[in-house]
Coordinates of C-alpha atoms and ligand atoms in Angstrom, one line a residue:
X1 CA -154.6 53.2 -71.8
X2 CA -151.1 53.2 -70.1
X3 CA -147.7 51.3 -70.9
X4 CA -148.9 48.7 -68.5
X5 CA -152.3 48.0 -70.5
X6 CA -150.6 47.4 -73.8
X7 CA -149.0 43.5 -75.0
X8 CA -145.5 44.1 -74.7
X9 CA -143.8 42.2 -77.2
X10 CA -140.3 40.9 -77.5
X11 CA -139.7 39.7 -81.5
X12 CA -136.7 38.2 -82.4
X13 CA -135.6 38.4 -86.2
X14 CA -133.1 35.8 -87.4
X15 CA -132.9 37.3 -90.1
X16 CA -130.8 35.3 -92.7
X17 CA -129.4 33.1 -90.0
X18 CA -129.4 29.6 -88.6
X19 CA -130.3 26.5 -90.5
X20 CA -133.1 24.5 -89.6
X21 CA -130.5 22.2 -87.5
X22 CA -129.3 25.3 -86.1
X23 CA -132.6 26.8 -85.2
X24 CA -133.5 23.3 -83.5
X25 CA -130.6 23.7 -81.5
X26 CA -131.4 27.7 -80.5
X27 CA -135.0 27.3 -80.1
X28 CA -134.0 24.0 -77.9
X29 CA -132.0 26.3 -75.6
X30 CA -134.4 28.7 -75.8
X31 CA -137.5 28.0 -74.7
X32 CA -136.6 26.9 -70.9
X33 CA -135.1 30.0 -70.6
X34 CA -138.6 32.2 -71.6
X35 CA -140.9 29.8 -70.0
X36 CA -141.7 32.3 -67.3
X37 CA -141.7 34.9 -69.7
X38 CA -144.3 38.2 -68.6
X39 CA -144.4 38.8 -72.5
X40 CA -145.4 37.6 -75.5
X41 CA -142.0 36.3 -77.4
X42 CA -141.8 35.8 -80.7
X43 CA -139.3 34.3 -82.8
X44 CA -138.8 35.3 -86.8
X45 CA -137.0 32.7 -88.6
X46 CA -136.3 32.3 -92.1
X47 CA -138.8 30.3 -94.1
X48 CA -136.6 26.8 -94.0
X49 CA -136.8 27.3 -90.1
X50 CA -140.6 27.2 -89.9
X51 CA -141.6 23.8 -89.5
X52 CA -139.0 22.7 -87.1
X53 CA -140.3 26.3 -85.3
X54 CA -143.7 25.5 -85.3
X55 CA -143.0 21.8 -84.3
X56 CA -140.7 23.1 -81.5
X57 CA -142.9 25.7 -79.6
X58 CA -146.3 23.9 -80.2
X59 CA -147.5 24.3 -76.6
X60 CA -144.8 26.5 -75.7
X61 CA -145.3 30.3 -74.9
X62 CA -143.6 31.0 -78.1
X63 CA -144.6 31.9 -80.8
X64 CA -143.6 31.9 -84.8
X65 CA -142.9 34.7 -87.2
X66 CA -142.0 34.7 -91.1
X67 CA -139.7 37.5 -91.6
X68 CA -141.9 38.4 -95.1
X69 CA -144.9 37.4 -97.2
X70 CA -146.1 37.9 -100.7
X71 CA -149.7 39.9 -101.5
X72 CA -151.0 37.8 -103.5
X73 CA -152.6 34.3 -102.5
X74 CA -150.8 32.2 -105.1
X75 CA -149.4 33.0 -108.7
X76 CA -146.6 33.3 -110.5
X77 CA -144.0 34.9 -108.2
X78 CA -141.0 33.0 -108.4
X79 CA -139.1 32.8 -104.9
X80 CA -142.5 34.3 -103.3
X81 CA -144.2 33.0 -100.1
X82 CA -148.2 33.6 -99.7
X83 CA -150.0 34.6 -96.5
X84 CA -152.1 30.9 -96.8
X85 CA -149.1 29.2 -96.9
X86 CA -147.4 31.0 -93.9
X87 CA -151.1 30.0 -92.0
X88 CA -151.2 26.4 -92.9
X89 CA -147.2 26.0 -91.6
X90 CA -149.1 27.3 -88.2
X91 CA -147.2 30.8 -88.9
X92 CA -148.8 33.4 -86.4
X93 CA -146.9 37.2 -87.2
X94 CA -145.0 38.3 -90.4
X95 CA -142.5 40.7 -89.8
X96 CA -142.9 43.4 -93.1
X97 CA -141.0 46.5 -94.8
X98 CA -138.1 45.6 -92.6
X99 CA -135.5 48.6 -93.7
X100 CA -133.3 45.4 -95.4
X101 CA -136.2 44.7 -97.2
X102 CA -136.6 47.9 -98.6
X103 CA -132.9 48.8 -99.2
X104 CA -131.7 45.3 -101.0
X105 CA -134.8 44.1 -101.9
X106 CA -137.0 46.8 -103.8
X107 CA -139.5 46.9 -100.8
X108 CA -141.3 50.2 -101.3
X109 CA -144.4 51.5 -98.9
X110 CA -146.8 50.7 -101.6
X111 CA -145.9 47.0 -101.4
X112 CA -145.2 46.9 -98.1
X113 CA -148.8 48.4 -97.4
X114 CA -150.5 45.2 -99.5
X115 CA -148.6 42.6 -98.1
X116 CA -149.5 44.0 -94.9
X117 CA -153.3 44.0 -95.6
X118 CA -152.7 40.6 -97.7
X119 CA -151.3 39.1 -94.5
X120 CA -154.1 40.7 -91.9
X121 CA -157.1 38.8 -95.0
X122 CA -155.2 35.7 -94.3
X123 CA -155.1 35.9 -90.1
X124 CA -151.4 36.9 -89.7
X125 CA -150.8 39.0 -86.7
X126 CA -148.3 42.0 -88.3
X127 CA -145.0 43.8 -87.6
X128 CA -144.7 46.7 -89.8
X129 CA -141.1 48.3 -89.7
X130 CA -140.3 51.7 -90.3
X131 CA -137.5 54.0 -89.5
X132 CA -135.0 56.8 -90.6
X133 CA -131.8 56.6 -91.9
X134 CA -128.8 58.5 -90.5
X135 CA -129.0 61.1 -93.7
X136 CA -132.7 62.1 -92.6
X137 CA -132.2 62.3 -88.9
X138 CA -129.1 64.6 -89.5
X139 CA -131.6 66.2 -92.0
X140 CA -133.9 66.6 -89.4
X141 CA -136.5 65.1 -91.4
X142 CA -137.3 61.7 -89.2
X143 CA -140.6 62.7 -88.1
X144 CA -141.9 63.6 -91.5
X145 CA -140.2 60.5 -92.7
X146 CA -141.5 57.9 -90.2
X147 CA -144.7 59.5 -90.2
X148 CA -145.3 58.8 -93.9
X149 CA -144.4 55.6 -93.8
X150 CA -146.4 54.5 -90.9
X151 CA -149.5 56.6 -93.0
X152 CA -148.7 54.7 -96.2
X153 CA -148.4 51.3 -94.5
X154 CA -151.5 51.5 -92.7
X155 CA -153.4 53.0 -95.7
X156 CA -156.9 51.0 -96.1
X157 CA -156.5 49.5 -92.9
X158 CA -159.7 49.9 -90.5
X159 CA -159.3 50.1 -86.7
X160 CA -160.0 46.3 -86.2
X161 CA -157.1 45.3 -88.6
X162 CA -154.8 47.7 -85.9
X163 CA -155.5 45.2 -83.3
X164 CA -153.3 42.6 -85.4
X165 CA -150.6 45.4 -85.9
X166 CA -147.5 46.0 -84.5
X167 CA -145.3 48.9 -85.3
X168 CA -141.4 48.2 -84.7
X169 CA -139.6 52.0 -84.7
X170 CA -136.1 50.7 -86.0
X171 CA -133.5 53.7 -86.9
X172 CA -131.4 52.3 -89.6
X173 CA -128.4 53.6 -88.2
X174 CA -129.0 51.6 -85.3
X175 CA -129.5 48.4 -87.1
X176 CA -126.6 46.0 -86.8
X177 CA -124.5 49.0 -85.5
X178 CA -124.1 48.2 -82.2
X179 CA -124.9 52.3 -81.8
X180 CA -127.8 52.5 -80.1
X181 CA -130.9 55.0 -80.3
X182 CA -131.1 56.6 -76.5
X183 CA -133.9 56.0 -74.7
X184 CA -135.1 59.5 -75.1
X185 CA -134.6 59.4 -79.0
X186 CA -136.2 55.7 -78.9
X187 CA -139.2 56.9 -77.1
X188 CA -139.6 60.2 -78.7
X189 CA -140.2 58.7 -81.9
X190 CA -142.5 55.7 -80.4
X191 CA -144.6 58.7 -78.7
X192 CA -144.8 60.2 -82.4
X193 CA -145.8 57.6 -83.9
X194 CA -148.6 57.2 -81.7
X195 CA -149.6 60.5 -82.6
X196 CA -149.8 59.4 -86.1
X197 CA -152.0 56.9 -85.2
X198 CA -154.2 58.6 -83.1
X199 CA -154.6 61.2 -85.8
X200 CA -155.3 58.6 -88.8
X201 CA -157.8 56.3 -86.2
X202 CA -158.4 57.8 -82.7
X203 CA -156.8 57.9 -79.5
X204 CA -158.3 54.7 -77.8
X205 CA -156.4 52.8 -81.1
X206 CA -153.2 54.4 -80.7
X207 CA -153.1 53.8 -77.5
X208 CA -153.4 50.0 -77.6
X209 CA -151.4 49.9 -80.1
X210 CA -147.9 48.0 -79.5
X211 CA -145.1 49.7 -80.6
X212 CA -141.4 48.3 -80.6
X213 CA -137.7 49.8 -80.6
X214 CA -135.4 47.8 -82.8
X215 CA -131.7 48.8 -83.2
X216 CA -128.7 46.9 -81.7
X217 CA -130.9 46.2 -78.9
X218 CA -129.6 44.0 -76.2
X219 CA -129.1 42.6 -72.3
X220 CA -127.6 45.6 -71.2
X221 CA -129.9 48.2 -73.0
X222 CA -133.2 46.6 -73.0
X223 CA -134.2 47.5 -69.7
X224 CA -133.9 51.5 -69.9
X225 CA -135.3 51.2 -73.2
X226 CA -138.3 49.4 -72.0
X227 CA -139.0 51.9 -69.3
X228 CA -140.0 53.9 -71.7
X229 CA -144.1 54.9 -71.8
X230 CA -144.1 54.6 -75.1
X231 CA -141.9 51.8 -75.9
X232 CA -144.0 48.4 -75.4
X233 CA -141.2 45.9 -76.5
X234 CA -138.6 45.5 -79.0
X235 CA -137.4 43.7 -82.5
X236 CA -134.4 42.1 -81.8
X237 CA -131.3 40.9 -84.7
X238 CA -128.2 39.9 -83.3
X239 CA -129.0 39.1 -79.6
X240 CA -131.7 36.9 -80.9
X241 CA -129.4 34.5 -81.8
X242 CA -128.3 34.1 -78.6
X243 CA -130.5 32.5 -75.8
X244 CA -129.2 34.2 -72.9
X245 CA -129.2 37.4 -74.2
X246 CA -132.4 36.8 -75.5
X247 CA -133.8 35.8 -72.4
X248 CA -132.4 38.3 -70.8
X249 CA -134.6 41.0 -73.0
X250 CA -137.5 38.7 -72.4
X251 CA -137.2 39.0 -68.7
X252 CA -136.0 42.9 -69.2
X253 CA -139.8 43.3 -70.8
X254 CA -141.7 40.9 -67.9
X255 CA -140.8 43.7 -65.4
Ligands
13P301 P1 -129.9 44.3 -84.5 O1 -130.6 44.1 -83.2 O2 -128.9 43.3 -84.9 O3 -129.3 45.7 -84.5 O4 -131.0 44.3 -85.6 C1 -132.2 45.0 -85.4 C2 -133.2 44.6 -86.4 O5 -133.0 44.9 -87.6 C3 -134.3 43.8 -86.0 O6 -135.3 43.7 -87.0

């Protein structure tokens, strides 16, 4: 299957921005600008932001994100959100094991592995992050990195469960940075971690698997990015939070 056969996917992640007057306002701007859009567009918001998101783009070509969920269905996890409860706000993806995640929040690829599968039980579509630091790719160790933690995060996964997974390739140098991955160091680690797939499932998976570039991605660097055979769409921060820009992407990705 070629670049042209895969979903190519345009994500924005919020992160912890916007509150849910704000994301009115955004998502209000927003969606004339993407109604044409040749891509599936997604928008991540913070949990507060979901149903004013889900209320907003019902009928749209938009759809809803949660920027994390919990493994477990309900319990005592203080400050946790469950897949269920993500389902019932009319939450589609959850983006998971985002690098912030890991860093500030204890995120490891153990847990980022069961939240994963907890979220595909539940019907959530899935964006699984991984990506180097600066240390390991001047270590030259980005490949072996990457490559265990897409192994780890898909462990117990069967190929089925891959069609409701998304891999974002997110250097976490490039996060935030403003610096950039090129396109050739973008799309040499998207075309290895199809490898990885291909090697843990089999070629026809890997191959229709989407896999994004996330790292200070934006209107001016979207389009040679995207142009990329391995690079099927992207995970965007900062520019999400800004329509235009975020159309732009959008459009960048509908070529
Ligand atoms: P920036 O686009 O702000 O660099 O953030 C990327 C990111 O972390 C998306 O998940």
């Amino acid at each position: 299957m070629k670049k042209d056969k895969r979903a190519a996917i345009i994500a924005g992640n919020w992160k912890m921005n916007k509150t849910a007057s704000e994301a009115k306002e955004l998502i209000c701007d927003l969606l004339p600008l993407v109604k044409d859009a040749g891509c599936t567009v997604i928008i991540g918001v913070p949990f507060t932001d979901i149903a004013v998101a889900v209320e907003l783009t019902k009928g749209s070509n938009v759809h809803v994100a949660a920027q994390n969920c919990h493994f477990e269905d309900h319990g005592a996890f203080t400050g946790e959100i469950s897949p269920r409860m993500l389902t019932e706000a009319g939450v589609e993806y959850v983006i998971l094991g985002h690098s912030e995640r890991r860093q500030y929040f204890a995120e490891t690829d153990e847990t980022v592995n069961k939240r994963a599968r907890a979220a595909l039980a539940a019907g959530l579509k899935t964006i699984i992050c991984v990506g180097e630091s600066l240390q390991q790719r001047e270590d030259g160790v980005t490949e072996s990195f990457v490559g265990a933690q897409v192994e780890a995060a898909l462990a117990g996964m069967t190929a089925e469960d891959l069609k409701n997974v998304v891999i974002a390739y997110e250097p976490i140098w490039a996060i935030g940075t403003g610096k950039t991955a090129t396109n050739e160091q973008a799309a040499e680690v998207c075309e290895f971690i199809r490898k990885v797939v291909a090697k843990l499932y089999c070629e026809e998976v890997a191959e229709a698997l989407t896999i994004q570039y996330g790292g200070s991605m934006n209107a001016g660097n979207a389009e040679g990015l995207l142009s990329m055979e391995d690079i099927d769409g992207g995970l965007i921060g900062g520019a999400s939070l800004k329509p235009n820009d975020f159309a732009a992407i959008v459009a960048a990705a509908s070529k």
